PDB file of C-alpha atoms in Angstrom:
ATOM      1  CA  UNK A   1      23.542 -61.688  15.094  1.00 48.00           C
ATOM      2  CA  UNK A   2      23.270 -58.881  12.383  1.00 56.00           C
ATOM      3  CA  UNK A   3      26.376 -56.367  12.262  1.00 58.00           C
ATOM      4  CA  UNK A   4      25.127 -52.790  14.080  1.00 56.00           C
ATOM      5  CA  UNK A   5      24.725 -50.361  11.036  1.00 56.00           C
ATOM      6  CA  UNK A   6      28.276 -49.446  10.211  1.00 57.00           C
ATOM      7  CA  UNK A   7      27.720 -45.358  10.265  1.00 62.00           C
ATOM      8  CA  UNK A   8      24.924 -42.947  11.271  1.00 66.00           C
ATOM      9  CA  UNK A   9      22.817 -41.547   9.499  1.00 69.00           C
ATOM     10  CA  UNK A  10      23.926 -37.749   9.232  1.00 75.00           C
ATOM     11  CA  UNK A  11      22.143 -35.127  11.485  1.00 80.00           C
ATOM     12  CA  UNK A  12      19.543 -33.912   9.329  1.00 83.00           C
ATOM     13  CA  UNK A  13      20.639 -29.820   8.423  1.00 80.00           C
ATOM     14  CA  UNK A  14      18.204 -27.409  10.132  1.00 78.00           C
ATOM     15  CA  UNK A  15      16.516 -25.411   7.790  1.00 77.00           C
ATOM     16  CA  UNK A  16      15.456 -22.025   9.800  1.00 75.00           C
ATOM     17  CA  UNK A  17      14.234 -18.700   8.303  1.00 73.00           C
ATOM     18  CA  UNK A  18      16.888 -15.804   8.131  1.00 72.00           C
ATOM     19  CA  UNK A  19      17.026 -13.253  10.819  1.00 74.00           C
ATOM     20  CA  UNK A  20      17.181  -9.689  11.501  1.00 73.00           C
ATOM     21  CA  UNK A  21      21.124 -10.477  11.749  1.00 76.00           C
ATOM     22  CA  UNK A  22      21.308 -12.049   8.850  1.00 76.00           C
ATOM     23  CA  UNK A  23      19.370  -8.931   6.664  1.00 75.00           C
ATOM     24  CA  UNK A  24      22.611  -7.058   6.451  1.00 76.00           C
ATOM     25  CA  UNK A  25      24.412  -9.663   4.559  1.00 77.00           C
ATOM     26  CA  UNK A  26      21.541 -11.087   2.084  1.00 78.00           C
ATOM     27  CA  UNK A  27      22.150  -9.786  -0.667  1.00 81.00           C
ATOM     28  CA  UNK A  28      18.416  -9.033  -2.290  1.00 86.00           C
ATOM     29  CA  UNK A  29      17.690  -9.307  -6.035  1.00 90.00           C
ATOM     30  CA  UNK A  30      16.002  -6.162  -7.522  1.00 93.00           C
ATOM     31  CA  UNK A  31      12.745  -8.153  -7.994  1.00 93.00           C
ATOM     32  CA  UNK A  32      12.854  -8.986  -4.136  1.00 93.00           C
ATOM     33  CA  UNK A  33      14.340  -5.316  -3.363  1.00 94.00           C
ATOM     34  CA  UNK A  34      10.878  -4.226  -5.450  1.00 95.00           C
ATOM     35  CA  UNK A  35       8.539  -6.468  -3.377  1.00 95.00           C
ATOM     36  CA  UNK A  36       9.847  -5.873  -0.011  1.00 94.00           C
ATOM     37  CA  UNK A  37       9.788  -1.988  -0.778  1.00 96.00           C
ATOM     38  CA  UNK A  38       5.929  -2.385  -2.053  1.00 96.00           C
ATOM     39  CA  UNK A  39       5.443  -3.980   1.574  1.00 96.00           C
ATOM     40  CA  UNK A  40       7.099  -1.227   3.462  1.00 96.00           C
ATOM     41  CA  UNK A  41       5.456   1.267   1.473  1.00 96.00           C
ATOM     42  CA  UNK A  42       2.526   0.078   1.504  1.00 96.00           C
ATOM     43  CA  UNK A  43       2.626   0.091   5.307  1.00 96.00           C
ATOM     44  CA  UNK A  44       3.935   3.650   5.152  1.00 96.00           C
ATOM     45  CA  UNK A  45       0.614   4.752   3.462  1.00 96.00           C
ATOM     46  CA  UNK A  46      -1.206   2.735   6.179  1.00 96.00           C
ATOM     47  CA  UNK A  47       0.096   4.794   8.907  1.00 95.00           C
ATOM     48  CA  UNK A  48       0.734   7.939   7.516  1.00 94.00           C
ATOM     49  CA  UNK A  49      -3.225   7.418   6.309  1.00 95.00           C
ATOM     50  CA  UNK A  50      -4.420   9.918   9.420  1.00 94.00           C
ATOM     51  CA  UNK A  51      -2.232  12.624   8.423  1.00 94.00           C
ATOM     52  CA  UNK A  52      -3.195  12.206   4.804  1.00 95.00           C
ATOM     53  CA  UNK A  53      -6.920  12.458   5.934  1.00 96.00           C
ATOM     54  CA  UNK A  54      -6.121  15.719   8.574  1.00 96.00           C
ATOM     55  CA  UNK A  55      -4.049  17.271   5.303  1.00 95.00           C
ATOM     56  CA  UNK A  56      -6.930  16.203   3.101  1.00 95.00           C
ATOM     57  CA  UNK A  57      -9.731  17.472   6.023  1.00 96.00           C
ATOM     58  CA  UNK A  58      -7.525  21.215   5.669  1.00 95.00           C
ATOM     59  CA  UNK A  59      -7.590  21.559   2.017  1.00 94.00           C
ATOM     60  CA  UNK A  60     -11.515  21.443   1.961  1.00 94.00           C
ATOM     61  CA  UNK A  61     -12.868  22.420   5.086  1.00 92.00           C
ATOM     62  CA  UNK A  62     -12.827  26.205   3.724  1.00 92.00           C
ATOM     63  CA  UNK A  63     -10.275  29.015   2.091  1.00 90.00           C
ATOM     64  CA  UNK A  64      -8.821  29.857   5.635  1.00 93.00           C
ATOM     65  CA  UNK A  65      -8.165  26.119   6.252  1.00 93.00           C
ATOM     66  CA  UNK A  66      -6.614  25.965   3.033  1.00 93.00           C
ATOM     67  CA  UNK A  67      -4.142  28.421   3.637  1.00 93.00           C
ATOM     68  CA  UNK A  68      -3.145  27.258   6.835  1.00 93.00           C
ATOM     69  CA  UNK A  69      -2.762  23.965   4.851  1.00 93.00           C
ATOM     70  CA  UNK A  70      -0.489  25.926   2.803  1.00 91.00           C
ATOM     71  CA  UNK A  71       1.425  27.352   5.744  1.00 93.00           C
ATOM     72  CA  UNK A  72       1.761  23.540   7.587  1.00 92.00           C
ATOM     73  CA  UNK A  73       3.718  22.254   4.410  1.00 91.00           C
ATOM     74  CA  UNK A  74       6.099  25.079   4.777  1.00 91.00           C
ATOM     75  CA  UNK A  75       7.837  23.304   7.188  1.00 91.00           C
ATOM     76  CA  UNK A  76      11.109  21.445   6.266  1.00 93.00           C
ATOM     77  CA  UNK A  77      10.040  18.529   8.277  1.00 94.00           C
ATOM     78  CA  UNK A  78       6.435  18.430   6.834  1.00 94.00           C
ATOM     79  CA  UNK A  79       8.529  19.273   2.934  1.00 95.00           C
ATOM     80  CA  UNK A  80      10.616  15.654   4.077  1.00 96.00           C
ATOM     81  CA  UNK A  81       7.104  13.466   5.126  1.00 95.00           C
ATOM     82  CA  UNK A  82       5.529  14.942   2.040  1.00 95.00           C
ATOM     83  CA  UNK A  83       8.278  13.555   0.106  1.00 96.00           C
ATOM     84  CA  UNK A  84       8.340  10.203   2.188  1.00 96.00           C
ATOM     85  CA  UNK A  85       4.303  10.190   1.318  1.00 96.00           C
ATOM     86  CA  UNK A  86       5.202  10.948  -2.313  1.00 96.00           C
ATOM     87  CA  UNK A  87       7.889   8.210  -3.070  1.00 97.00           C
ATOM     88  CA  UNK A  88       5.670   5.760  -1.136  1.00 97.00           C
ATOM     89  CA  UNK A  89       2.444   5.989  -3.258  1.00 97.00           C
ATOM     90  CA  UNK A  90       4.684   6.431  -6.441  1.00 97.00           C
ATOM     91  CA  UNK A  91       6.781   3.002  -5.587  1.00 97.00           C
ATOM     92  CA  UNK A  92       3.703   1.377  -3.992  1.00 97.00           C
ATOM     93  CA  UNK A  93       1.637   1.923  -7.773  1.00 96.00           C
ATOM     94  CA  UNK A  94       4.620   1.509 -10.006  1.00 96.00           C
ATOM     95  CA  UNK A  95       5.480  -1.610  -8.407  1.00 97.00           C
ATOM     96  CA  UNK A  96       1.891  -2.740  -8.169  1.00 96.00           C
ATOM     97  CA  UNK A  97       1.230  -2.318 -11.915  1.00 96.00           C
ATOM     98  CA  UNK A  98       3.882  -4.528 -12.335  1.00 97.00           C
ATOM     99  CA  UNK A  99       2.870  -7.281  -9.917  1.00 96.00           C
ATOM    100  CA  UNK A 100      -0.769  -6.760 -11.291  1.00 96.00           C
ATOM    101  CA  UNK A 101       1.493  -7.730 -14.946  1.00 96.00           C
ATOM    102  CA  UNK A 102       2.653 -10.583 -13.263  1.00 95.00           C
ATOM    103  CA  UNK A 103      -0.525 -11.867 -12.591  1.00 94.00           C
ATOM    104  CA  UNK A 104      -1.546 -12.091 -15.278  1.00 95.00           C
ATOM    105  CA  UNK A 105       1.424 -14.163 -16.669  1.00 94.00           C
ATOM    106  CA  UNK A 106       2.848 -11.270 -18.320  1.00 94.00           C
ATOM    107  CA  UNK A 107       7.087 -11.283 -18.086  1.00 91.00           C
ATOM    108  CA  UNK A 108       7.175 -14.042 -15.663  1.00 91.00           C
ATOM    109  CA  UNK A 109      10.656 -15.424 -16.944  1.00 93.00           C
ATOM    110  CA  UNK A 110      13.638 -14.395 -14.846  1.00 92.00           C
ATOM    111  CA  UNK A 111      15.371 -11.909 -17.325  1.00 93.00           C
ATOM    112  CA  UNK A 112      11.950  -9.982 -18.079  1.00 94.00           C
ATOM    113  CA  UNK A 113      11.209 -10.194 -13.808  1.00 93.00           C
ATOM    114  CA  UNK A 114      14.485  -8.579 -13.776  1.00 94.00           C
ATOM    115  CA  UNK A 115      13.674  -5.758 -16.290  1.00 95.00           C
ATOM    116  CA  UNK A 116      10.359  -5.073 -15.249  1.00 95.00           C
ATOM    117  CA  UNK A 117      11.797  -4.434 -11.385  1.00 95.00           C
ATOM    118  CA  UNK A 118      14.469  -2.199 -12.853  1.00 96.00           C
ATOM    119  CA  UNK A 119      11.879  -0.485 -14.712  1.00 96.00           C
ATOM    120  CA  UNK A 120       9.542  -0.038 -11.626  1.00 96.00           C
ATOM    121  CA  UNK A 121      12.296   2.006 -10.218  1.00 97.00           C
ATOM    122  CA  UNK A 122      13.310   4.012 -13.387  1.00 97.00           C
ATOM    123  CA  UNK A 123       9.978   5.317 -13.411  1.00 97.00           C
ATOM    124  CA  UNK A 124       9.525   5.990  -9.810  1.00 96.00           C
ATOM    125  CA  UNK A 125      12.514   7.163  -8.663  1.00 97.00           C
ATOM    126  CA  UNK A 126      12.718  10.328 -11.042  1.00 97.00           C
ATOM    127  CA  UNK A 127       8.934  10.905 -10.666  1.00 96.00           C
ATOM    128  CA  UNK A 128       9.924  10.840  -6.730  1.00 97.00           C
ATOM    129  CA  UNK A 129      12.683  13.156  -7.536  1.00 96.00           C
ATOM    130  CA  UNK A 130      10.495  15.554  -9.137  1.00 96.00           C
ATOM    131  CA  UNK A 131       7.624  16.086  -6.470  1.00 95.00           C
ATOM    132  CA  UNK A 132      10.623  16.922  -3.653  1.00 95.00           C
ATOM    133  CA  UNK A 133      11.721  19.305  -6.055  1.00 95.00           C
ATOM    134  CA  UNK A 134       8.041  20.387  -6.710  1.00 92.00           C
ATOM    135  CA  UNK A 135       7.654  20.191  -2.571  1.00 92.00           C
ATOM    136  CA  UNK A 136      10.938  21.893  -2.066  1.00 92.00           C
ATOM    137  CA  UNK A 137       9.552  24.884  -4.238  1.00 85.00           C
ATOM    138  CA  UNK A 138      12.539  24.532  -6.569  1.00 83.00           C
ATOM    139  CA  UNK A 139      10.443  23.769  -9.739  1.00 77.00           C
ATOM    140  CA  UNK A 140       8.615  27.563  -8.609  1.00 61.00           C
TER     141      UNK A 140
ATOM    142  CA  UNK B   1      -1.338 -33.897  -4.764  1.00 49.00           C
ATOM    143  CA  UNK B   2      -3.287 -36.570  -3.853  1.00 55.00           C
ATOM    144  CA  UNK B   3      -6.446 -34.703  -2.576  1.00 55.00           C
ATOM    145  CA  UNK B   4     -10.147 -36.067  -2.095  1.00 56.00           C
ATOM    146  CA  UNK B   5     -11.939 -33.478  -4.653  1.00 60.00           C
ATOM    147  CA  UNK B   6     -14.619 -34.614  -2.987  1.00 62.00           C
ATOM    148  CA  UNK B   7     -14.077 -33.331   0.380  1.00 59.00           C
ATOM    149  CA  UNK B   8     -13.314 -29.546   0.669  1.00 59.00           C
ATOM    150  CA  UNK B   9     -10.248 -30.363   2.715  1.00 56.00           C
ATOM    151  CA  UNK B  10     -10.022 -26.890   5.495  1.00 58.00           C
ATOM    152  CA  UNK B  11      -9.089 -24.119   4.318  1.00 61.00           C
ATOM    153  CA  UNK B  12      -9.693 -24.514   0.641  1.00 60.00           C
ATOM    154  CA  UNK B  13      -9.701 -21.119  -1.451  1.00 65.00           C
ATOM    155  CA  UNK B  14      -8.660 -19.534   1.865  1.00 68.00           C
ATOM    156  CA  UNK B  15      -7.224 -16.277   0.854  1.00 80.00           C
ATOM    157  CA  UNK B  16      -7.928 -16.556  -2.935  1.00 85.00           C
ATOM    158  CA  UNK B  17     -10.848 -14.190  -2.281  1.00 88.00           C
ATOM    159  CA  UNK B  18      -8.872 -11.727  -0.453  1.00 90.00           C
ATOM    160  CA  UNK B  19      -6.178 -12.116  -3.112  1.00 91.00           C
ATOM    161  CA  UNK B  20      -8.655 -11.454  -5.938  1.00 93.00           C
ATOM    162  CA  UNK B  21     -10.195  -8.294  -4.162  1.00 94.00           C
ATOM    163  CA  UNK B  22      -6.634  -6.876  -3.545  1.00 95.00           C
ATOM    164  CA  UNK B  23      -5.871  -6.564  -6.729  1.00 96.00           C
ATOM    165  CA  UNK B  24      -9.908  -5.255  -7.602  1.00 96.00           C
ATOM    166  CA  UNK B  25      -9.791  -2.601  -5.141  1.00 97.00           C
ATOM    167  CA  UNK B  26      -5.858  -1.974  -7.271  1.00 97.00           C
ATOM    168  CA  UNK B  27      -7.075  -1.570 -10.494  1.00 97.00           C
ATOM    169  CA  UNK B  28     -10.080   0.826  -9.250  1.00 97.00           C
ATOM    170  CA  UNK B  29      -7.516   3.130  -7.297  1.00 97.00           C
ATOM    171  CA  UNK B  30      -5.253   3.583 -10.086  1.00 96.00           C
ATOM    172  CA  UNK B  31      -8.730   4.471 -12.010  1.00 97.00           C
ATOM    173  CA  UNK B  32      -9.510   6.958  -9.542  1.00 97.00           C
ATOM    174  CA  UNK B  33      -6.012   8.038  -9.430  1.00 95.00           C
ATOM    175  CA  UNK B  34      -6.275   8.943 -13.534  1.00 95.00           C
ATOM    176  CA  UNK B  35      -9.646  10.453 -12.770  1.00 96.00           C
ATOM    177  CA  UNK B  36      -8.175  13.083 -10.312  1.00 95.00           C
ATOM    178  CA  UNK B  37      -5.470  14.041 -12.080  1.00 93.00           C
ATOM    179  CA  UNK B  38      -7.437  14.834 -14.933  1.00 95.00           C
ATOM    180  CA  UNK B  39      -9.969  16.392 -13.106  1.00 94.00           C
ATOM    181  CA  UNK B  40      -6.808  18.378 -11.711  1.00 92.00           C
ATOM    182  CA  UNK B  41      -5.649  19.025 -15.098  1.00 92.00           C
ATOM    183  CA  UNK B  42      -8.889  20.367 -16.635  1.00 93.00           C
ATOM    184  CA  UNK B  43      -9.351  22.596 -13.693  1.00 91.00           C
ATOM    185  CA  UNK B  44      -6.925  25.414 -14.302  1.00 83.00           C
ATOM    186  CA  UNK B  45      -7.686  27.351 -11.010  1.00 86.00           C
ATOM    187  CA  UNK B  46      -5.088  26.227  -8.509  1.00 84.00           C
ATOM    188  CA  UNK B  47      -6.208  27.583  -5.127  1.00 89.00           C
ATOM    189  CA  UNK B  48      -8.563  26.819  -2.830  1.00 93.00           C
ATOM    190  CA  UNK B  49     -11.748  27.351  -5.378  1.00 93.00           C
ATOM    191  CA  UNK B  50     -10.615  25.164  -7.882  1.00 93.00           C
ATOM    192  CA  UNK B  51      -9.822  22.647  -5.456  1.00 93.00           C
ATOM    193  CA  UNK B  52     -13.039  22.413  -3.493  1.00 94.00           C
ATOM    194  CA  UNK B  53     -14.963  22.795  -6.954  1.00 94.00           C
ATOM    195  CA  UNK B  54     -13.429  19.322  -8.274  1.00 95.00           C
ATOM    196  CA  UNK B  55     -15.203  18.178  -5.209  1.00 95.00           C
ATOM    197  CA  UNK B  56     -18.372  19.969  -5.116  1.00 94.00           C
ATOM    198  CA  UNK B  57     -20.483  17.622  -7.535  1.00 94.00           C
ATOM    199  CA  UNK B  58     -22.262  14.663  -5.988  1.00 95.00           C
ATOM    200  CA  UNK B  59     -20.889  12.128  -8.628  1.00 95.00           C
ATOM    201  CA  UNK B  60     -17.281  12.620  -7.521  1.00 95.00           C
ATOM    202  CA  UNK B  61     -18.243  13.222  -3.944  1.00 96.00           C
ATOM    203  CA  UNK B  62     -19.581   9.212  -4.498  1.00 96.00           C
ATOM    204  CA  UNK B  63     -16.941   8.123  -6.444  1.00 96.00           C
ATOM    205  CA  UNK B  64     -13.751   9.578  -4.272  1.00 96.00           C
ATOM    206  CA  UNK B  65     -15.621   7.814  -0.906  1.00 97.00           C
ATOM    207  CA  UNK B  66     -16.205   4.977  -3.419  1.00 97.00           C
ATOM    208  CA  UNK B  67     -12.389   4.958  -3.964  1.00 97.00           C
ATOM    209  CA  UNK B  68     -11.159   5.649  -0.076  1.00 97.00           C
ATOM    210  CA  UNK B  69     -13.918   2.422   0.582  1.00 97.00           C
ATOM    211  CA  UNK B  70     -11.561   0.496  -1.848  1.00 97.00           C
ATOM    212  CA  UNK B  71      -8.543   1.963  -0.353  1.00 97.00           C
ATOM    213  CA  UNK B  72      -9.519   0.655   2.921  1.00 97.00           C
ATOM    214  CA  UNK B  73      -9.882  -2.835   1.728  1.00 96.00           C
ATOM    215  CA  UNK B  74      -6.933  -2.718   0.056  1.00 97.00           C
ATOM    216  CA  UNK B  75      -5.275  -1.679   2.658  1.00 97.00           C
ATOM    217  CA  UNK B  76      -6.993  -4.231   5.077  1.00 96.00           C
ATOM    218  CA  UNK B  77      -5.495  -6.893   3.182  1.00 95.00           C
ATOM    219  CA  UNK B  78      -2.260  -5.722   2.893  1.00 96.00           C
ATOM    220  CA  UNK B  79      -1.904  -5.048   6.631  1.00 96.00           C
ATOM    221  CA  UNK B  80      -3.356  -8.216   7.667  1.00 94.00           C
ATOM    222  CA  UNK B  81      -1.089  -9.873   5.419  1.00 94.00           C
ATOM    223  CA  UNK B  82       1.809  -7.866   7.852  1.00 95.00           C
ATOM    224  CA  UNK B  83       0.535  -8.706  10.957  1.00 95.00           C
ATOM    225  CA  UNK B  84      -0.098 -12.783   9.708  1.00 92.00           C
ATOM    226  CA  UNK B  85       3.531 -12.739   8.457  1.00 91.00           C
ATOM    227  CA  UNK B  86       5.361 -10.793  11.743  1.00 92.00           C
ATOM    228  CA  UNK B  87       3.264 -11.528  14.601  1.00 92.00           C
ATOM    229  CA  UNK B  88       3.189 -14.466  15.900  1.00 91.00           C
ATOM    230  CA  UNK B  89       1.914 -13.837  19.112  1.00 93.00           C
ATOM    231  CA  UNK B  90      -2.376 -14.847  18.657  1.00 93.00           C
ATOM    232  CA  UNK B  91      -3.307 -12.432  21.073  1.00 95.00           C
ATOM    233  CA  UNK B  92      -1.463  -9.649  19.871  1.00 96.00           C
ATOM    234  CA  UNK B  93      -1.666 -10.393  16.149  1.00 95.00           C
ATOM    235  CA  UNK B  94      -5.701 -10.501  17.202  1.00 96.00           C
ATOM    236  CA  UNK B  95      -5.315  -6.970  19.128  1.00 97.00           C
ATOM    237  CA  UNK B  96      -3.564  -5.660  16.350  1.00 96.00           C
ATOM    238  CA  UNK B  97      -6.090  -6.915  13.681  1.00 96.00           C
ATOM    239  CA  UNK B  98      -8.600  -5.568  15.400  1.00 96.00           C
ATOM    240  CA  UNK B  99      -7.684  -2.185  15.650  1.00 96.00           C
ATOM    241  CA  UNK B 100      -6.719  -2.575  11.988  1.00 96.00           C
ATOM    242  CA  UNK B 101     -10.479  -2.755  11.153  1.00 96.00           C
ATOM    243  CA  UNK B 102     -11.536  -0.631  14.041  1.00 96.00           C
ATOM    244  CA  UNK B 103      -8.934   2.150  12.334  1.00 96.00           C
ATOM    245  CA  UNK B 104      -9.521   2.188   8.876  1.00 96.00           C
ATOM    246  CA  UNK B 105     -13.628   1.863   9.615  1.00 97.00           C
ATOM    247  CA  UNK B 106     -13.108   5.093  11.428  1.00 96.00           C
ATOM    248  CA  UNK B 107     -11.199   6.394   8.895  1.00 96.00           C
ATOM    249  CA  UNK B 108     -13.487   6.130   6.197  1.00 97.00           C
ATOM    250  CA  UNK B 109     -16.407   7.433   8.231  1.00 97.00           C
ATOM    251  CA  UNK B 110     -13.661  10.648   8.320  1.00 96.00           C
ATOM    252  CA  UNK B 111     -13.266  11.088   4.839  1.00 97.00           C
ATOM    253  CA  UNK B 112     -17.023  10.892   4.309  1.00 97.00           C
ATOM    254  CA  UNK B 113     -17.586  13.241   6.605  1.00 96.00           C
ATOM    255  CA  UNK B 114     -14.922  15.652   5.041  1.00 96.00           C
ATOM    256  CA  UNK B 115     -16.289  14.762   1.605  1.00 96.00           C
ATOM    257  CA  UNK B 116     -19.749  15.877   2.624  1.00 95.00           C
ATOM    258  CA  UNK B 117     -18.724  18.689   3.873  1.00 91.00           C
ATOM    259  CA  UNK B 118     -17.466  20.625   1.021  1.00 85.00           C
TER     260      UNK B 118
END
């Protein structure tokens, strides 16, 4: 008679995706903080796309339309979704030039990933900056 | 891999098509995006005139609902990629695909419409 296998094998680790709990602790790279931002802005231009269309449908429609365009984006909450719209199309392009890059095989290593995500936001963030000064009427 | 090339095993090139056109209907925004803002810059009247005169002309009438038709597809993808990734309910993912098309077809029949109507 053969001798019973002297240990077990170990439980096999589960492997499960990370949670909503877990979001607060992971600690994103600033290529992933880049991609996951494209995503949510990108999905931010999706459903702000009707109020882009009724703001768009105002401008044109005629001169009085226009001017109550003008009068809607006085508003400080319409001056904050204006800005949300802004940043969103400005990160959602910036960072898509640079995944378009990547594509293409272009700075694929790790430290030129890195740098191109840090530049994605260098150029977006003060751009963003800029229009909600612009929206805010500070720039005149 | 060992893979029969023979035998188009299911789902082969699934997705590389609507990868491809993502990044298409990309590059032609950012065109159109450049096109705008120097039609923008060249027209120095900024009021309502100017505005609706960068519109007036049937080439960029064609070529802005050109670009929102892009933009829809774009954004088609993009969504659908979403709901594939978050939803994992099939009849809700399938609801919310739906209305995905459903929206953004009804969209772009809006923006023609204000196009046109300039």
């Amino acid at each position: 008679m053969t001798n019973p296998p002297s240990s077990r094998p170990a439980a096999r680790p589960t492997i499960r995706n990370i949670g909503f709990a877990d979001l607060v602790h992971y600690r994103l790279p600033i290529p992933g903080l880049v991609s996951i931002l494209h995503r949510i802005s990108g999905l931010l231009l999706f459903l702000l796309l009707p109020l882009l269309l009724w703001l768009f449908d105002l401008s044109l429609s005629s001169d009085r339309s226009f001017d109550q365009l003008v009068a809607v984006c006085q508003g400080t909450l319409a001056r904050l979704v204006l800005v949300a719209l802004g940043w969103a199309l400005l990160h959602h392009a910036s960072a898509g030039v640079r995944f378009l890059l990547l594509d293409l095989h272009l700075g694929t290593d790790k430290p030129a990933a890195r740098r191109s995500s840090v530049v994605v936001f260098a150029v977006s963030l003060p751009l963003a900056l800029l229009f909600a000064l612009f929206v805010f009427g500070v720039l005149g | 891999m060992n893979v029969n090339r023979r035998r188009a095993p299911v789902g082969a090139h699934y997705g590389l098509r609507e990868w491809l056109a993502q990044r298409i209907t990309a590059v032609l925004l950012l065109l159109y995006l450049i096109v705008l803002a120097g039609a923008l810059a060249i027209e120095g009247r900024h009021d309502y005139e100017g505005w609706a005169a960068i519109f007036t002309p049937q080439p960029m009438k064609l070529l802005s609902a050109l670009a929102f038709a892009a933009l829809c597809y774009h954004a088609w993808i993009g969504v659908r990629d979403v709901w594939m990734d978050y939803i994992h309910h099939t009849g809700l993912r399938l609801a919310l695909l739906t209305l995905t098309v459903l929206w953004l077809l009804y969209c772009l029949a809006w923006c023609v419409q204000i196009l046109w109507s300039v």
